[in-house]
C-alpha cells in the first residue's frame, strides 16, 4: 500500500512524503489534491491580497513583484509545493513585436528533476512569452506552475517607446489559498467549493458551499436571505426578502410571493351598458382600485355623475356594467349568484342612500359586475339612469367587495 505519512518513521521520510502530507495552507480541491494560490494578507490589513503584487515602472518594460507566499499544486501523486518570495524581485519584459501584440504570463514555476528531467530542483518567478498575433492568446504554462498575471505587450513598444501601460494591460490572475478549514477570501476566481460546509468571504457576506452553489450564510440557510443576496435558490423552501419588502419562497422552479402585504393599485373601470347608448363619464369621475393576494381580489369602484355625463342619451333599462381588473373564477358554483356590494347616494336628498348588489359575470374572457339592484328588493328593477332614483349631477355609485380571480 502506497500510504504516505510524515513525522512517524524514524528514517526515510522524503521530500515528497512531506509535501503530500503537509496540512498547512492547503485549501482542498478534492480528497487528494489542493488548490494552487497565494496566501492572503497585507501589512496594513487593508487589502485581501498583497502577496506577489506587481507594480510596473512608468514608461518602462520592467516591473517589481513584491514578496509573498504561495502554494503550487502538482497533482495527486506529486503533491503541493510551498513557495516563499522573501523580498521583491524585478522582471523585464521583451520589447513588443514590430507588427502584432502578444500576451505574456507572469508565473511561479516549479522545476523538479524527479518528475520533469529538467536537471533542476527549484521554484522560479518567470515570464512566459506569448506569440505575437493580430488577436493574441495567452501561452500555456510549461510544466508545473501558477499564473499570477497576464500582461499585454503592444506592438512596437519598448522602454524608449512608451513601455507597457500597466494600468490597463495587466490582468490579475491571483487566487487565494488558506489553511484547511479556514475561510477563503474571495479574490479573483475562487471556483466551486471542495465540500459542503466550506466557507468563503465574498467581500460583503459570508458564504457556504452547499454542494452546488455558494450560498450566503446564515441568512440563506434556514433564514431569510436579504434583498439582492440570492438570485437562484439552492433548495426548495428557501426564503428571501425583496427590495419591495415582499417575502418570497422558492418552489423549486421560481420565486413565489409568500404572504405579501397587499397594496391598493388604481385602475380605471370601463363603464358600459348592455343595451342602448354606451355611457360616457364626461366631466364626472370614474375610478377604481384593487388589492390582489394570490387569487383573492379586493375591489372598489367609484362613479360620480358630472354635468356632462350622457345620462339623457342612455336607455332607461341600460343595465350598467363595470369591467373588473381580473377575470373572476369561471367555475359554475363559484360564479353563479356571486355578488359585490353596491351603494347609490342621492345628492338631492342628503343622507339618502340605497343599498344594493351587483352580479359577477364573465363575457368573452372579460370580467364584469352587472345587474345592479336593491339588496332588499325594494325595487325589482335593475339600476340605470332612472333607478333606484333619477340620477343627476353629484350622485355617487360605490361598488366594492371581494371575489376569486381565475389566476
Tab-separated table of C-alpha atoms in Angstrom:
chain	number	residue	atom	x	y	z
A	1	UNK	CA	0.000	0.000	0.000
A	2	UNK	CA	1.439	3.336	-1.055
A	3	UNK	CA	0.347	5.139	2.137
A	4	UNK	CA	2.373	8.294	2.809
A	5	UNK	CA	2.987	9.624	6.329
A	6	UNK	CA	5.088	12.326	7.915
A	7	UNK	CA	6.972	12.561	11.193
A	8	UNK	CA	6.250	8.895	12.043
A	9	UNK	CA	9.129	6.847	10.644
A	10	UNK	CA	12.481	7.360	12.321
A	11	UNK	CA	14.239	7.398	8.964
A	12	UNK	CA	13.369	7.509	5.310
A	13	UNK	CA	10.975	10.451	5.142
A	14	UNK	CA	11.288	12.013	1.694
A	15	UNK	CA	10.555	15.496	0.416
A	16	UNK	CA	7.624	14.008	-1.457
A	17	UNK	CA	6.224	12.475	1.747
A	18	UNK	CA	6.373	15.893	3.394
A	19	UNK	CA	4.632	17.667	0.530
A	20	UNK	CA	1.889	15.083	0.217
A	21	UNK	CA	1.043	15.063	3.907
A	22	UNK	CA	1.601	18.665	4.938
A	23	UNK	CA	-1.520	20.240	6.454
A	24	UNK	CA	-0.629	23.919	6.188
A	25	UNK	CA	-2.145	26.384	3.741
A	26	UNK	CA	-3.845	23.846	1.519
A	27	UNK	CA	-7.403	24.643	0.521
A	28	UNK	CA	-8.779	21.290	-0.713
A	29	UNK	CA	-9.697	20.732	-4.337
A	30	UNK	CA	-10.667	17.076	-3.828
A	31	UNK	CA	-9.774	14.299	-1.342
A	32	UNK	CA	-6.130	14.156	-2.531
A	33	UNK	CA	-5.350	17.454	-4.224
A	34	UNK	CA	-5.237	21.058	-3.077
A	35	UNK	CA	-5.681	24.412	-4.772
A	36	UNK	CA	-2.790	26.444	-6.073
A	37	UNK	CA	-2.854	30.028	-4.892
A	38	UNK	CA	-1.481	32.908	-2.857
A	39	UNK	CA	-1.728	33.238	0.902
A	40	UNK	CA	-3.844	36.322	1.659
A	41	UNK	CA	-2.862	39.235	3.852
A	42	UNK	CA	-1.259	42.667	3.767
A	43	UNK	CA	0.983	44.741	6.011
A	44	UNK	CA	-1.733	47.261	6.915
A	45	UNK	CA	-4.680	44.854	6.934
A	46	UNK	CA	-6.499	46.922	4.307
A	47	UNK	CA	-6.118	44.528	1.367
A	48	UNK	CA	-7.244	40.961	0.900
A	49	UNK	CA	-4.268	40.045	-1.241
A	50	UNK	CA	-0.883	41.781	-1.371
A	51	UNK	CA	1.445	38.795	-1.831
A	52	UNK	CA	3.193	38.748	-5.227
A	53	UNK	CA	1.687	42.115	-6.162
A	54	UNK	CA	3.067	43.502	-9.420
A	55	UNK	CA	3.997	47.175	-9.828
A	56	UNK	CA	5.259	48.330	-13.208
A	57	UNK	CA	7.732	51.146	-13.772
A	58	UNK	CA	6.220	54.087	-15.666
A	59	UNK	CA	7.153	54.131	-19.341
A	60	UNK	CA	9.291	51.026	-18.964
A	61	UNK	CA	9.257	47.296	-19.667
A	62	UNK	CA	10.259	46.335	-16.114
A	63	UNK	CA	8.059	45.529	-13.131
A	64	UNK	CA	8.575	44.655	-9.491
A	65	UNK	CA	6.881	41.624	-7.955
A	66	UNK	CA	6.633	42.080	-4.208
A	67	UNK	CA	7.159	39.484	-1.506
A	68	UNK	CA	4.609	36.802	-0.663
A	69	UNK	CA	3.880	33.158	-0.030
A	70	UNK	CA	2.152	30.661	-2.291
A	71	UNK	CA	1.275	27.003	-2.832
A	72	UNK	CA	1.691	25.400	-6.259
A	73	UNK	CA	-0.212	22.137	-6.605
A	74	UNK	CA	1.269	19.469	-8.852
A	75	UNK	CA	-1.305	16.694	-8.831
A	76	UNK	CA	-2.403	13.802	-6.645
A	77	UNK	CA	0.877	11.853	-6.881
A	78	UNK	CA	3.362	14.705	-6.840
A	79	UNK	CA	1.960	16.856	-4.055
A	80	UNK	CA	1.965	20.585	-3.430
A	81	UNK	CA	4.981	22.908	-3.276
A	82	UNK	CA	5.054	25.743	-0.718
A	83	UNK	CA	6.893	28.805	-2.026
A	84	UNK	CA	8.111	31.994	-0.393
A	85	UNK	CA	9.410	35.148	-2.067
A	86	UNK	CA	11.126	36.888	0.872
A	87	UNK	CA	11.988	40.117	-0.950
A	88	UNK	CA	10.873	41.977	-4.105
A	89	UNK	CA	12.062	40.704	-7.484
A	90	UNK	CA	12.405	42.562	-10.785
A	91	UNK	CA	11.125	41.213	-14.100
A	92	UNK	CA	11.874	42.625	-17.543
A	93	UNK	CA	9.536	42.041	-20.471
A	94	UNK	CA	10.865	41.670	-24.021
A	95	UNK	CA	10.118	44.574	-26.355
A	96	UNK	CA	6.943	44.358	-28.392
A	97	UNK	CA	6.801	42.746	-31.822
A	98	UNK	CA	7.041	45.192	-34.702
A	99	UNK	CA	3.645	44.216	-36.134
A	100	UNK	CA	1.413	42.398	-33.658
A	101	UNK	CA	0.702	42.454	-29.920
A	102	UNK	CA	1.261	39.453	-27.688
A	103	UNK	CA	0.238	38.259	-24.236
A	104	UNK	CA	2.836	37.214	-21.672
A	105	UNK	CA	2.270	35.385	-18.406
A	106	UNK	CA	3.992	36.038	-15.097
A	107	UNK	CA	4.199	32.642	-13.390
A	108	UNK	CA	5.555	30.793	-10.395
A	109	UNK	CA	7.149	27.737	-11.964
A	110	UNK	CA	8.322	24.517	-10.306
A	111	UNK	CA	11.372	22.643	-11.594
A	112	UNK	CA	11.717	19.147	-10.109
A	113	UNK	CA	14.072	16.817	-11.934
A	114	UNK	CA	12.486	13.787	-10.269
A	115	UNK	CA	9.457	14.408	-12.485
A	116	UNK	CA	10.403	16.675	-15.385
A	117	UNK	CA	14.001	15.664	-16.238
A	118	UNK	CA	14.938	19.339	-16.151
A	119	UNK	CA	18.074	18.728	-14.134
A	120	UNK	CA	16.897	21.451	-11.756
A	121	UNK	CA	15.183	21.468	-8.379
A	122	UNK	CA	13.868	24.938	-7.681
A	123	UNK	CA	10.974	27.391	-7.785
A	124	UNK	CA	11.275	30.318	-10.186
A	125	UNK	CA	9.438	33.580	-10.884
A	126	UNK	CA	9.361	33.812	-14.672
A	127	UNK	CA	7.818	35.465	-17.691
A	128	UNK	CA	6.337	33.020	-20.220
A	129	UNK	CA	6.442	34.897	-23.506
A	130	UNK	CA	3.399	34.691	-25.745
A	131	UNK	CA	3.228	34.519	-29.533
A	132	UNK	CA	2.537	37.804	-31.390
A	133	UNK	CA	-0.720	37.762	-33.348
A	134	UNK	CA	-3.438	40.098	-34.545
A	135	UNK	CA	-5.628	38.580	-31.822
A	136	UNK	CA	-3.130	37.149	-29.348
A	137	UNK	CA	-3.868	34.457	-26.771
A	138	UNK	CA	-2.113	33.678	-23.520
A	139	UNK	CA	0.591	30.995	-23.694
A	140	UNK	CA	0.412	27.656	-21.903
A	141	UNK	CA	2.465	27.334	-18.717
A	142	UNK	CA	5.252	24.827	-19.395
A	143	UNK	CA	5.369	22.128	-16.742
A	144	UNK	CA	4.039	22.817	-13.247
A	145	UNK	CA	3.258	26.440	-12.452
A	146	UNK	CA	0.850	29.046	-11.143
A	147	UNK	CA	-0.114	32.020	-13.319
A	148	UNK	CA	-0.004	35.329	-11.419
A	149	UNK	CA	-0.605	37.934	-14.118
A	150	UNK	CA	-1.453	38.241	-17.770
A	151	UNK	CA	0.352	41.172	-19.456
A	152	UNK	CA	-0.485	42.520	-22.904
A	153	UNK	CA	2.600	43.730	-24.751
A	154	UNK	CA	1.521	46.075	-27.524
A	155	UNK	CA	3.181	46.042	-30.943
A	156	UNK	CA	6.244	48.221	-31.295
A	157	UNK	CA	6.630	49.209	-27.639
A	158	UNK	CA	9.854	49.321	-25.703
A	159	UNK	CA	11.376	51.254	-22.843
A	160	UNK	CA	12.065	54.091	-25.289
A	161	UNK	CA	8.626	53.944	-26.874
A	162	UNK	CA	6.196	54.314	-24.011
A	163	UNK	CA	6.650	50.968	-22.341
A	164	UNK	CA	3.798	48.805	-21.046
A	165	UNK	CA	0.600	50.545	-19.956
A	166	UNK	CA	0.408	48.900	-16.547
A	167	UNK	CA	-2.958	50.378	-15.567
A	168	UNK	CA	-4.858	48.803	-18.472
A	169	UNK	CA	-2.751	45.986	-19.927
A	170	UNK	CA	-2.280	43.863	-16.803
A	171	UNK	CA	-4.832	41.273	-15.664
A	172	UNK	CA	-4.534	39.973	-12.119
A	173	UNK	CA	-4.884	36.152	-12.104
A	174	UNK	CA	-4.040	35.563	-8.452
A	175	UNK	CA	-6.366	33.422	-6.355
A	176	UNK	CA	-6.129	32.721	-2.617
A	177	UNK	CA	-5.492	29.633	-0.500
A	178	UNK	CA	-5.900	29.293	3.254
A	179	UNK	CA	-5.350	26.622	5.863
A	180	UNK	CA	-7.624	23.600	5.829
A	181	UNK	CA	-10.997	24.624	7.279
A	182	UNK	CA	-10.196	28.336	7.014
A	183	UNK	CA	-12.478	30.908	5.431
A	184	UNK	CA	-11.374	31.584	1.874
A	185	UNK	CA	-11.324	35.298	0.957
A	186	UNK	CA	-12.931	35.642	-2.461
A	187	UNK	CA	-10.338	37.248	-4.710
A	188	UNK	CA	-10.307	36.506	-8.398
A	189	UNK	CA	-11.872	33.201	-9.442
A	190	UNK	CA	-12.332	31.000	-6.394
A	191	UNK	CA	-14.303	28.376	-8.328
A	192	UNK	CA	-16.522	25.745	-6.782
A	193	UNK	CA	-16.159	24.551	-3.235
A	194	UNK	CA	-14.499	21.246	-2.422
A	195	UNK	CA	-17.079	20.045	0.120
A	196	UNK	CA	-20.467	21.071	1.546
A	197	UNK	CA	-19.806	23.237	4.573
A	198	UNK	CA	-16.751	25.023	3.172
A	199	UNK	CA	-16.845	28.781	3.747
A	200	UNK	CA	-15.643	31.835	1.872
A	201	UNK	CA	-15.881	35.585	2.421
A	202	UNK	CA	-17.334	37.233	-0.690
A	203	UNK	CA	-16.305	40.691	0.454
A	204	UNK	CA	-19.774	41.601	1.680
A	205	UNK	CA	-21.159	38.350	3.039
A	206	UNK	CA	-20.042	35.048	4.479
A	207	UNK	CA	-20.921	32.249	2.058
A	208	UNK	CA	-21.174	28.492	2.470
A	209	UNK	CA	-20.768	25.859	-0.260
A	210	UNK	CA	-23.934	23.732	-0.168
A	211	UNK	CA	-22.764	21.145	-2.704
A	212	UNK	CA	-23.853	23.055	-5.800
A	213	UNK	CA	-23.504	26.783	-5.126
A	214	UNK	CA	-22.070	29.366	-2.761
A	215	UNK	CA	-24.958	30.442	-0.517
A	216	UNK	CA	-24.981	33.455	1.788
A	217	UNK	CA	-24.751	32.348	5.398
A	218	UNK	CA	-26.590	32.241	7.691
A	219	UNK	CA	-29.455	34.210	6.174
A	220	UNK	CA	-29.947	31.897	3.182
A	221	UNK	CA	-29.744	28.650	5.152
A	222	UNK	CA	-32.953	28.255	7.099
A	223	UNK	CA	-33.246	32.014	7.461
A	224	UNK	CA	-34.425	34.712	5.084
A	225	UNK	CA	-31.904	35.908	2.517
A	226	UNK	CA	-31.732	39.721	2.435
A	227	UNK	CA	-32.840	41.612	-0.658
A	228	UNK	CA	-30.368	41.234	-3.528
A	229	UNK	CA	-28.353	38.429	-1.912
A	230	UNK	CA	-29.833	35.430	-3.775
A	231	UNK	CA	-30.933	35.207	-7.408
A	232	UNK	CA	-31.315	31.457	-7.863
A	233	UNK	CA	-32.183	29.465	-4.746
A	234	UNK	CA	-30.212	26.449	-3.572
A	235	UNK	CA	-33.166	24.402	-2.361
A	236	UNK	CA	-36.945	24.239	-2.452
A	237	UNK	CA	-38.373	26.107	0.512
A	238	UNK	CA	-35.679	28.773	0.662
A	239	UNK	CA	-36.936	32.252	1.509
A	240	UNK	CA	-35.743	35.701	0.522
A	241	UNK	CA	-36.734	39.317	1.039
A	242	UNK	CA	-37.138	41.674	-1.918
A	243	UNK	CA	-36.430	45.364	-2.373
A	244	UNK	CA	-40.208	45.898	-2.339
A	245	UNK	CA	-40.459	44.287	1.095
A	246	UNK	CA	-42.227	41.156	-0.179
A	247	UNK	CA	-41.310	37.770	1.279
A	248	UNK	CA	-40.746	35.124	-1.410
A	249	UNK	CA	-40.379	31.336	-1.330
A	250	UNK	CA	-38.521	29.203	-3.907
A	251	UNK	CA	-40.936	26.497	-5.108
A	252	UNK	CA	-38.272	24.534	-6.984
A	253	UNK	CA	-38.690	26.489	-10.215
A	254	UNK	CA	-39.312	30.132	-9.406
A	255	UNK	CA	-39.728	32.636	-6.587
A	256	UNK	CA	-43.347	32.914	-5.422
A	257	UNK	CA	-44.659	35.699	-3.227
A	258	UNK	CA	-45.347	34.295	0.215
A	259	UNK	CA	-47.974	36.095	2.287
A	260	UNK	CA	-47.029	39.534	0.997
A	261	UNK	CA	-48.726	42.654	2.344
A	262	UNK	CA	-51.321	43.590	-0.297
A	263	UNK	CA	-51.349	47.165	-1.516
A	264	UNK	CA	-54.038	49.066	-3.376
A	265	UNK	CA	-53.492	49.665	-7.082
A	266	UNK	CA	-55.546	52.198	-9.030
A	267	UNK	CA	-57.224	51.324	-12.317
A	268	UNK	CA	-59.927	52.880	-14.497
A	269	UNK	CA	-63.003	50.634	-14.920
A	270	UNK	CA	-64.816	50.565	-18.242
A	271	UNK	CA	-68.437	51.730	-17.742
A	272	UNK	CA	-70.728	50.024	-20.182
A	273	UNK	CA	-74.351	49.177	-20.841
A	274	UNK	CA	-75.991	46.004	-22.135
A	275	UNK	CA	-78.497	47.990	-24.227
A	276	UNK	CA	-78.737	51.439	-25.743
A	277	UNK	CA	-76.087	54.128	-25.937
A	278	UNK	CA	-72.871	53.407	-24.050
A	279	UNK	CA	-72.328	55.628	-21.003
A	280	UNK	CA	-69.755	58.436	-21.220
A	281	UNK	CA	-68.475	59.906	-17.968
A	282	UNK	CA	-67.844	63.392	-19.313
A	283	UNK	CA	-66.689	65.682	-16.519
A	284	UNK	CA	-67.750	63.198	-13.861
A	285	UNK	CA	-65.438	60.828	-12.022
A	286	UNK	CA	-64.933	57.141	-12.742
A	287	UNK	CA	-62.171	55.410	-10.787
A	288	UNK	CA	-61.290	52.072	-9.247
A	289	UNK	CA	-58.648	50.329	-7.194
A	290	UNK	CA	-57.860	46.783	-6.194
A	291	UNK	CA	-55.639	44.755	-3.879
A	292	UNK	CA	-54.742	41.249	-5.044
A	293	UNK	CA	-53.298	38.473	-2.886
A	294	UNK	CA	-52.981	35.258	-4.863
A	295	UNK	CA	-56.433	34.728	-6.361
A	296	UNK	CA	-58.166	36.891	-3.748
A	297	UNK	CA	-59.158	40.268	-5.229
A	298	UNK	CA	-60.456	43.170	-3.159
A	299	UNK	CA	-62.162	45.713	-5.427
A	300	UNK	CA	-63.721	49.152	-5.137
A	301	UNK	CA	-65.285	51.197	-7.953
A	302	UNK	CA	-66.366	54.843	-7.659
A	303	UNK	CA	-68.723	56.661	-10.060
A	304	UNK	CA	-69.773	60.301	-9.597
A	305	UNK	CA	-72.121	61.811	-12.166
A	306	UNK	CA	-70.917	65.047	-13.789
A	307	UNK	CA	-72.842	67.784	-15.545
A	308	UNK	CA	-71.743	66.433	-18.932
A	309	UNK	CA	-72.255	62.741	-18.176
A	310	UNK	CA	-74.548	61.498	-21.003
A	311	UNK	CA	-77.450	60.296	-18.840
A	312	UNK	CA	-80.055	61.747	-21.239
A	313	UNK	CA	-78.745	59.665	-24.150
A	314	UNK	CA	-78.754	56.428	-22.216
A	315	UNK	CA	-81.548	53.866	-22.288
A	316	UNK	CA	-83.834	53.639	-19.273
A	317	UNK	CA	-83.113	49.894	-18.998
A	318	UNK	CA	-79.431	50.085	-19.961
A	319	UNK	CA	-78.214	47.568	-17.319
A	320	UNK	CA	-74.929	49.197	-16.411
A	321	UNK	CA	-71.747	47.091	-16.363
A	322	UNK	CA	-68.309	47.833	-14.936
A	323	UNK	CA	-65.190	45.980	-16.012
A	324	UNK	CA	-63.203	44.228	-13.278
A	325	UNK	CA	-59.397	44.310	-13.093
A	326	UNK	CA	-59.131	40.489	-13.125
A	327	UNK	CA	-61.372	37.836	-14.629
A	328	UNK	CA	-63.401	36.008	-11.936
A	329	UNK	CA	-63.064	32.257	-11.499
A	330	UNK	CA	-65.443	30.808	-14.080
A	331	UNK	CA	-66.258	27.599	-12.199
A	332	UNK	CA	-70.049	27.422	-12.236
A	333	UNK	CA	-70.678	27.269	-8.493
A	334	UNK	CA	-68.040	29.946	-7.817
A	335	UNK	CA	-69.604	32.401	-10.289
A	336	UNK	CA	-73.333	31.696	-10.143
A	337	UNK	CA	-75.067	34.170	-7.830
A	338	UNK	CA	-71.824	35.761	-6.599
A	339	UNK	CA	-72.203	39.465	-5.906
A	340	UNK	CA	-70.369	42.629	-4.944
A	341	UNK	CA	-71.869	45.245	-2.665
A	342	UNK	CA	-73.241	48.463	-4.168
A	343	UNK	CA	-74.499	51.748	-2.687
A	344	UNK	CA	-76.216	54.579	-4.517
A	345	UNK	CA	-76.071	58.066	-2.945
A	346	UNK	CA	-78.690	60.650	-3.990
A	347	UNK	CA	-77.129	64.116	-3.730
A	348	UNK	CA	-80.527	65.866	-4.000
A	349	UNK	CA	-81.649	64.143	-0.810
A	350	UNK	CA	-78.660	64.485	1.545
A	351	UNK	CA	-78.133	61.428	3.724
A	352	UNK	CA	-80.265	59.224	1.489
A	353	UNK	CA	-78.600	56.147	0.066
A	354	UNK	CA	-79.705	52.848	-1.365
A	355	UNK	CA	-78.091	49.516	-0.628
A	356	UNK	CA	-77.685	47.133	-3.487
A	357	UNK	CA	-75.565	44.400	-5.054
A	358	UNK	CA	-74.179	43.515	-8.466
A	359	UNK	CA	-73.649	40.119	-10.070
A	360	UNK	CA	-70.231	38.886	-11.201
A	361	UNK	CA	-70.097	37.842	-14.854
A	362	UNK	CA	-67.591	36.688	-17.469
A	363	UNK	CA	-68.152	37.517	-21.136
A	364	UNK	CA	-65.621	36.697	-23.867
A	365	UNK	CA	-62.899	36.236	-21.282
A	366	UNK	CA	-63.531	39.623	-19.600
A	367	UNK	CA	-64.873	40.031	-16.073
A	368	UNK	CA	-67.693	42.409	-15.185
A	369	UNK	CA	-70.054	43.382	-12.394
A	370	UNK	CA	-73.584	43.851	-13.780
A	371	UNK	CA	-77.309	43.798	-12.933
A	372	UNK	CA	-77.101	46.233	-10.015
A	373	UNK	CA	-80.320	46.182	-7.935
A	374	UNK	CA	-81.696	46.761	-4.442
A	375	UNK	CA	-80.423	44.217	-1.931
A	376	UNK	CA	-83.752	44.140	-0.088
A	377	UNK	CA	-85.815	44.080	-3.304
A	378	UNK	CA	-87.407	47.473	-2.533
A	379	UNK	CA	-87.447	47.766	-6.290
A	380	UNK	CA	-87.052	44.763	-8.575
A	381	UNK	CA	-85.654	46.814	-11.462
A	382	UNK	CA	-82.034	46.886	-12.498
A	383	UNK	CA	-80.289	50.151	-11.693
A	384	UNK	CA	-79.762	52.553	-14.559
A	385	UNK	CA	-80.385	56.258	-15.102
A	386	UNK	CA	-83.859	56.124	-13.520
A	387	UNK	CA	-83.256	53.601	-10.703
A	388	UNK	CA	-83.101	53.449	-7.738
A	389	UNK	CA	-83.757	57.178	-8.272
A	390	UNK	CA	-83.356	59.577	-11.147
A	391	UNK	CA	-79.627	60.072	-11.417
A	392	UNK	CA	-78.297	63.615	-11.666
A	393	UNK	CA	-75.115	65.655	-11.259
A	394	UNK	CA	-73.327	64.889	-7.980
A	395	UNK	CA	-74.896	61.475	-7.403
A	396	UNK	CA	-72.476	58.703	-6.448
A	397	UNK	CA	-72.385	54.954	-7.062
A	398	UNK	CA	-69.985	52.846	-4.975
A	399	UNK	CA	-69.244	49.179	-5.726
A	400	UNK	CA	-66.962	47.140	-3.519
A	401	UNK	CA	-66.255	43.640	-2.267
A	402	UNK	CA	-64.098	40.551	-2.675
A	403	UNK	CA	-64.072	37.870	-5.336
A	404	UNK	CA	-61.940	34.947	-6.512
A	405	UNK	CA	-59.989	35.547	-9.708
A	406	UNK	CA	-59.228	32.918	-12.313
A	407	UNK	CA	-55.484	33.265	-11.760
